Short mmCIF file of C-alpha atoms in Angstrom, two decimals:
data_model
loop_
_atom_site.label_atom_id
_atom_site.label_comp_id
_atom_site.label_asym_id
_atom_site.label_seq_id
_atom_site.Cartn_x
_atom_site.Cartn_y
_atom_site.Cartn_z
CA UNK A 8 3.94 -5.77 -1.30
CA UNK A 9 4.85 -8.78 -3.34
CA UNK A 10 3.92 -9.70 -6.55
CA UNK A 11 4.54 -12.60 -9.13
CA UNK A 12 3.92 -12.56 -12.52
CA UNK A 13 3.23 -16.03 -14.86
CA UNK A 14 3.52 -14.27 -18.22
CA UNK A 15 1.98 -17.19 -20.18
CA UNK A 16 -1.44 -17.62 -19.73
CA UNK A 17 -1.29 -21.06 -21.65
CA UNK A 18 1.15 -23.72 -23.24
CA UNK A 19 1.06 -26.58 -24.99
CA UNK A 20 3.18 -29.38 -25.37
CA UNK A 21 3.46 -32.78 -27.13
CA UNK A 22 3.29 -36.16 -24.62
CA UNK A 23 6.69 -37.38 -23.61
CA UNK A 24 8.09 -33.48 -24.54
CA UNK A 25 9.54 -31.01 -22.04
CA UNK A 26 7.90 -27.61 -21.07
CA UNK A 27 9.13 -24.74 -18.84
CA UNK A 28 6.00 -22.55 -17.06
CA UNK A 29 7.74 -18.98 -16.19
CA UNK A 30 7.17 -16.81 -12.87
CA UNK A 31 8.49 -13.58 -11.39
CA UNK A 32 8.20 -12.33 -8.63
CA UNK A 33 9.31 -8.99 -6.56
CA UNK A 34 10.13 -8.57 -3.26
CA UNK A 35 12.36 -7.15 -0.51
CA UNK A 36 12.55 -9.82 1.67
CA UNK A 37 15.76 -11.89 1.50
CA UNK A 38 14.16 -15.39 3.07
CA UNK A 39 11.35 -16.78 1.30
CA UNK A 40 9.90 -19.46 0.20
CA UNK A 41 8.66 -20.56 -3.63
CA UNK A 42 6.05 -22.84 -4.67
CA UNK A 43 4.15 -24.45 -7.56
CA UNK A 44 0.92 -25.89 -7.38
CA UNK A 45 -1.34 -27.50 -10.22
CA UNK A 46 -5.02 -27.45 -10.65
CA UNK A 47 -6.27 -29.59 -12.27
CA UNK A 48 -10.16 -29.62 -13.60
CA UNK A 49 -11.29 -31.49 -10.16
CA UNK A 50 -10.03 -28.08 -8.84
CA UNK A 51 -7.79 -29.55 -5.81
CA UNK A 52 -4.31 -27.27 -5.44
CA UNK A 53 -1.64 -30.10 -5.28
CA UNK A 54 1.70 -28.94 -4.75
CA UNK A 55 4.18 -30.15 -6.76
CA UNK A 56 7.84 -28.89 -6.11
CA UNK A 57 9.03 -26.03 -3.34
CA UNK A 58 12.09 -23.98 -2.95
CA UNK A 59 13.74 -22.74 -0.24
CA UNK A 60 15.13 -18.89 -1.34
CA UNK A 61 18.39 -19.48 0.70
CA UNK A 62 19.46 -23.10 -0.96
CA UNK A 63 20.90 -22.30 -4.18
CA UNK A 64 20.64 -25.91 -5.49
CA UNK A 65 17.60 -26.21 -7.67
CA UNK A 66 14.77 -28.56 -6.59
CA UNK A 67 13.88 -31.73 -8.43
CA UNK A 68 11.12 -33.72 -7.61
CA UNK A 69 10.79 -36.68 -10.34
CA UNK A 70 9.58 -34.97 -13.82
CA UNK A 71 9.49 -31.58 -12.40
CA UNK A 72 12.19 -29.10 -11.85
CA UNK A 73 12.99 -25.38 -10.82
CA UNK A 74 15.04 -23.01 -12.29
CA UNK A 75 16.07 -20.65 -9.42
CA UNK A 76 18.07 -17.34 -10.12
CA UNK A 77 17.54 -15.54 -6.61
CA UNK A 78 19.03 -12.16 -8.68
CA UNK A 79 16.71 -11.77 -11.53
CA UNK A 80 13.80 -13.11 -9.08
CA UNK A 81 12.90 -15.93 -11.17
CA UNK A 82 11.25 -19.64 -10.58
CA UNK A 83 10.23 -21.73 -14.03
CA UNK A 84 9.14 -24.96 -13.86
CA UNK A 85 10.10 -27.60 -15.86
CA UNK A 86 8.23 -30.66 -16.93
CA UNK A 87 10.04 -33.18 -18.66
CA UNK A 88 8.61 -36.44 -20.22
CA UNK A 89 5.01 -34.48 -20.28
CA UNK A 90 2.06 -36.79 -19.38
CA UNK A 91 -1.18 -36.44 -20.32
CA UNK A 92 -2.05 -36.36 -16.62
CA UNK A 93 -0.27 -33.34 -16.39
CA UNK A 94 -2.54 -31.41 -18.06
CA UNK A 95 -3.86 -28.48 -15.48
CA UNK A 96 -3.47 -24.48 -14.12
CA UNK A 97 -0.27 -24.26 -12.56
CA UNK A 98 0.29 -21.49 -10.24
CA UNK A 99 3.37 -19.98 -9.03
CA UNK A 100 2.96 -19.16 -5.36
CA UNK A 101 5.79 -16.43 -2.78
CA UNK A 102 5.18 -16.99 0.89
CA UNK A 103 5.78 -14.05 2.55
CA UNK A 104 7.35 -14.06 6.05
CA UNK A 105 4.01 -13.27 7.40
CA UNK A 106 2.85 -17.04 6.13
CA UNK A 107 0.32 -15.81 3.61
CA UNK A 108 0.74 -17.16 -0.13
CA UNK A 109 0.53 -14.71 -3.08
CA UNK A 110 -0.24 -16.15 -6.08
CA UNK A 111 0.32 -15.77 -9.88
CA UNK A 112 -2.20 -15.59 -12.55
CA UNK A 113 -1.69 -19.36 -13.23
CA UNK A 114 -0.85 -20.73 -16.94
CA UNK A 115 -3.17 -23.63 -18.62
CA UNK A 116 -0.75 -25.98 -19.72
CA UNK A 117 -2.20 -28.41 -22.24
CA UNK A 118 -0.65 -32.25 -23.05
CA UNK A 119 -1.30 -32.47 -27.19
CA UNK A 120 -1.43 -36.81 -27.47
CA UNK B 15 -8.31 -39.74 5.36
CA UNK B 16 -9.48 -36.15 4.41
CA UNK B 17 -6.03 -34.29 5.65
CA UNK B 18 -8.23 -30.61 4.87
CA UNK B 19 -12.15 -30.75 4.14
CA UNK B 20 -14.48 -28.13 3.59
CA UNK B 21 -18.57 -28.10 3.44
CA UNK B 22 -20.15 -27.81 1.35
CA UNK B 23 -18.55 -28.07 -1.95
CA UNK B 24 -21.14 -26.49 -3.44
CA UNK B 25 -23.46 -23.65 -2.59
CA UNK B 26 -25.97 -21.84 -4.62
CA UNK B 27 -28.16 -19.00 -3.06
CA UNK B 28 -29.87 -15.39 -3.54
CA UNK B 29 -28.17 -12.49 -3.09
CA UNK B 30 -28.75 -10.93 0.31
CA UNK B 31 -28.59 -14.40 2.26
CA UNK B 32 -26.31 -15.05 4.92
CA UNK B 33 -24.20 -18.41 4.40
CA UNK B 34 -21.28 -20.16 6.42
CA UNK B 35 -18.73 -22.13 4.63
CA UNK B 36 -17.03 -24.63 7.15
CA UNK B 37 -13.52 -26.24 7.44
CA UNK B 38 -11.97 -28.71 9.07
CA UNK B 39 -8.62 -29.92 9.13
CA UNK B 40 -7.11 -33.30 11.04
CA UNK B 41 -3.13 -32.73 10.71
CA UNK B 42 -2.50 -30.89 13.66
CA UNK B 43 -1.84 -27.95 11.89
CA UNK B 44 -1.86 -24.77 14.20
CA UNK B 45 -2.86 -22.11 10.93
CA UNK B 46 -5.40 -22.27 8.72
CA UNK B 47 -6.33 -19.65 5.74
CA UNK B 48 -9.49 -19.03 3.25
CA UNK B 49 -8.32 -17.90 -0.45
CA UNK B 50 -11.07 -17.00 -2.71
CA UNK B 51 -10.65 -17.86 -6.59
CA UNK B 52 -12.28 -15.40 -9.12
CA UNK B 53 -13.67 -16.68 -12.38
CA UNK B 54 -10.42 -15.61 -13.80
CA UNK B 55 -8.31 -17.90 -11.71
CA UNK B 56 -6.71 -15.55 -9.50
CA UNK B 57 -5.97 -17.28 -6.24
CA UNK B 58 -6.39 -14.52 -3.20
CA UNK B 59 -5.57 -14.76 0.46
CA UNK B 60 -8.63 -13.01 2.72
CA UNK B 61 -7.72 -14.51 6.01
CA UNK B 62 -5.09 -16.26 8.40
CA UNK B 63 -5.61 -17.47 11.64
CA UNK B 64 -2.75 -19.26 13.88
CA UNK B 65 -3.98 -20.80 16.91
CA UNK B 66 -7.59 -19.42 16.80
CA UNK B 67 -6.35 -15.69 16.32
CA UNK B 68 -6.69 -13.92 13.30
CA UNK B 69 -2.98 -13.07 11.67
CA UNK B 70 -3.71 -11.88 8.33
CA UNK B 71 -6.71 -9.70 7.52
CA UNK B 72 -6.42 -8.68 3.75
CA UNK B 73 -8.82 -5.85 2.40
CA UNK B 74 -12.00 -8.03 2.46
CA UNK B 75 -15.67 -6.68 2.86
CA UNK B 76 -16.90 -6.78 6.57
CA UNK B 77 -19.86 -9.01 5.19
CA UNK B 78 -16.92 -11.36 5.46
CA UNK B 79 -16.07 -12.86 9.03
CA UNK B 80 -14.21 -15.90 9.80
CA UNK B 81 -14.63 -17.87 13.39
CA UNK B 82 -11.76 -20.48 14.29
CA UNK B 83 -13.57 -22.10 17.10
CA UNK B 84 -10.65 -24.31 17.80
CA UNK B 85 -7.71 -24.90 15.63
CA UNK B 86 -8.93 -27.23 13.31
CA UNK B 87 -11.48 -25.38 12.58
CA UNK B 88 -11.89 -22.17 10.64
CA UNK B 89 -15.48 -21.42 9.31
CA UNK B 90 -16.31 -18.44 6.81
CA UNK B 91 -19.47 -16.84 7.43
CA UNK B 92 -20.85 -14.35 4.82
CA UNK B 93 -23.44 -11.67 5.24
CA UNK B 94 -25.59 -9.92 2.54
CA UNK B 95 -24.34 -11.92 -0.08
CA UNK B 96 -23.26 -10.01 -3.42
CA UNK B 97 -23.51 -11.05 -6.83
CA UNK B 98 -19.37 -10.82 -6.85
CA UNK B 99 -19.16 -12.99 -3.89
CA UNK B 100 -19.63 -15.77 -6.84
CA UNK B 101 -16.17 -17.40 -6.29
CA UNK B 102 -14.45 -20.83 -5.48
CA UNK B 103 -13.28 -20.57 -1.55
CA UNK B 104 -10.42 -22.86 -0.34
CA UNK B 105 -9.23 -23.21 3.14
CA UNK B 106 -5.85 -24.75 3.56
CA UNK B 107 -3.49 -25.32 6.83
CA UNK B 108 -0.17 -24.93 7.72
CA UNK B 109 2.06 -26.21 10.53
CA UNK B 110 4.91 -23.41 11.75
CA UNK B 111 8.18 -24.71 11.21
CA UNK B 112 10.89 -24.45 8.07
CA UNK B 113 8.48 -24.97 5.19
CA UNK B 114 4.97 -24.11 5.83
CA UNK B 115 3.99 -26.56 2.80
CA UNK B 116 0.02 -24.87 2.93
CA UNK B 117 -2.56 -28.06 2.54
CA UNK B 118 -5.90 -27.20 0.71
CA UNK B 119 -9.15 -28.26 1.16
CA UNK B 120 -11.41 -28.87 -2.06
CA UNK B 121 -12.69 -25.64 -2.23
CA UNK B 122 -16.31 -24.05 -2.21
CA UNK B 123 -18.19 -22.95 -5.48
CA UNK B 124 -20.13 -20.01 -3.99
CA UNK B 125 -23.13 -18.88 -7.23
CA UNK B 126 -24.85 -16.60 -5.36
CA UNK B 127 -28.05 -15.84 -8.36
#
């Protein structure tokens, strides 16, 4: 079964700074898919960047970024220029082949003004 | 437009009810899910459905049934209701094709007292 692992259960960084969120995962499949979603307190899961396990080029989407090593079967996010809108669980999420999403334990990341 | 809505968004109730949580969704999607969310955050998939028949069946209590009536619609109905049954229930959807991006609804606050 598959598994991914946030091993920060909260962060902090300063407005305008840059954080990385980390996430493992393990698995035996070789096609996949990779997400991250925030929650924020209204509780809605928005996604906000995907990755496709058999593109090596890391996805971008604005402020946010992946880091994608396939090998060591890691996914961190990045969030430059943090805003305080930002502010919210984030979630690393593995689809499996069979379409379900498994989920990490989510990290609170916090925007100090 | 509400792409993935679910009703209600709350629900208190005593345990040993019987309650239904509905959902809805209007993007044509052809598979729907229910997660629950502990008080700890953890994000779990119970069910899957993909064109009204049920693909994913994680260990869940049979006090637990879902009905997808049509494909827009997947309702959770839950029998005997349990003081652990306290949870936040999403639905989401999902199209088949190259990236099942997974849509969720608001979620559910279940307090069952």
């Amino acid at each position: 079964a598959q598994t991914v692992t946030q091993s920060q259960p909260e962060m902090s960084v300063q407005e305008a700074e840059t954080v990385t969120l980390s996430c493992t995962y393990d698995t035996s499949e070789s096609d996949y898919y990779l997400f991250w979603y925030k929650q924020p307190p209204s509780r809605q899961m928005i996604l906000v960047i995907r990755q496709e396990a058999y593109k090596q080029q890391n996805a971008t989407e604005n402020r946010f970024s992946v880091n994608f090593q396939k090998a060591a079967k890691s996914f961190s996010l990045k969030i430059s220029d943090s805003q305080l809108g930002d502010a919210a669980m984030y979630f690393c999420a593995y689809r499996s082949a069979r379409g379900k999403l498994v989920f990490g334990q989510g990290t609170r990341l916090t925007i100090n003004p | 437009d509400t792409a993935v809505s679910q009703t209600p968004k709350y629900l208190v109730t005593q345990m040993g009810n019987d309650k239904s949580i509905k959902c809805e969704q209007n993007l044509g999607h052809d598979t729907m899910y229910w997660y629950k969310q502990d008080s700890k955050k953890f994000l779990k998939i119970m069910f899957s459905y993909n064109n009204k028949e049920l693909i994913i069946n994680e260990t869940v209590p049979n006090r637990f049934s879902p009905k997808s009536p049509d494909k827009a619609h997947l309702n959770l109905h839950i029998n005997s209701l349990e003081l652990g049954d306290s949870a936040v229930y999403f639905c989401a959807s999902s199209q088949a094709g190259e990236i099942e991006e997974q849509f969720f609804g608001p979620g559910t606050r279940l307090t069952v007292l």
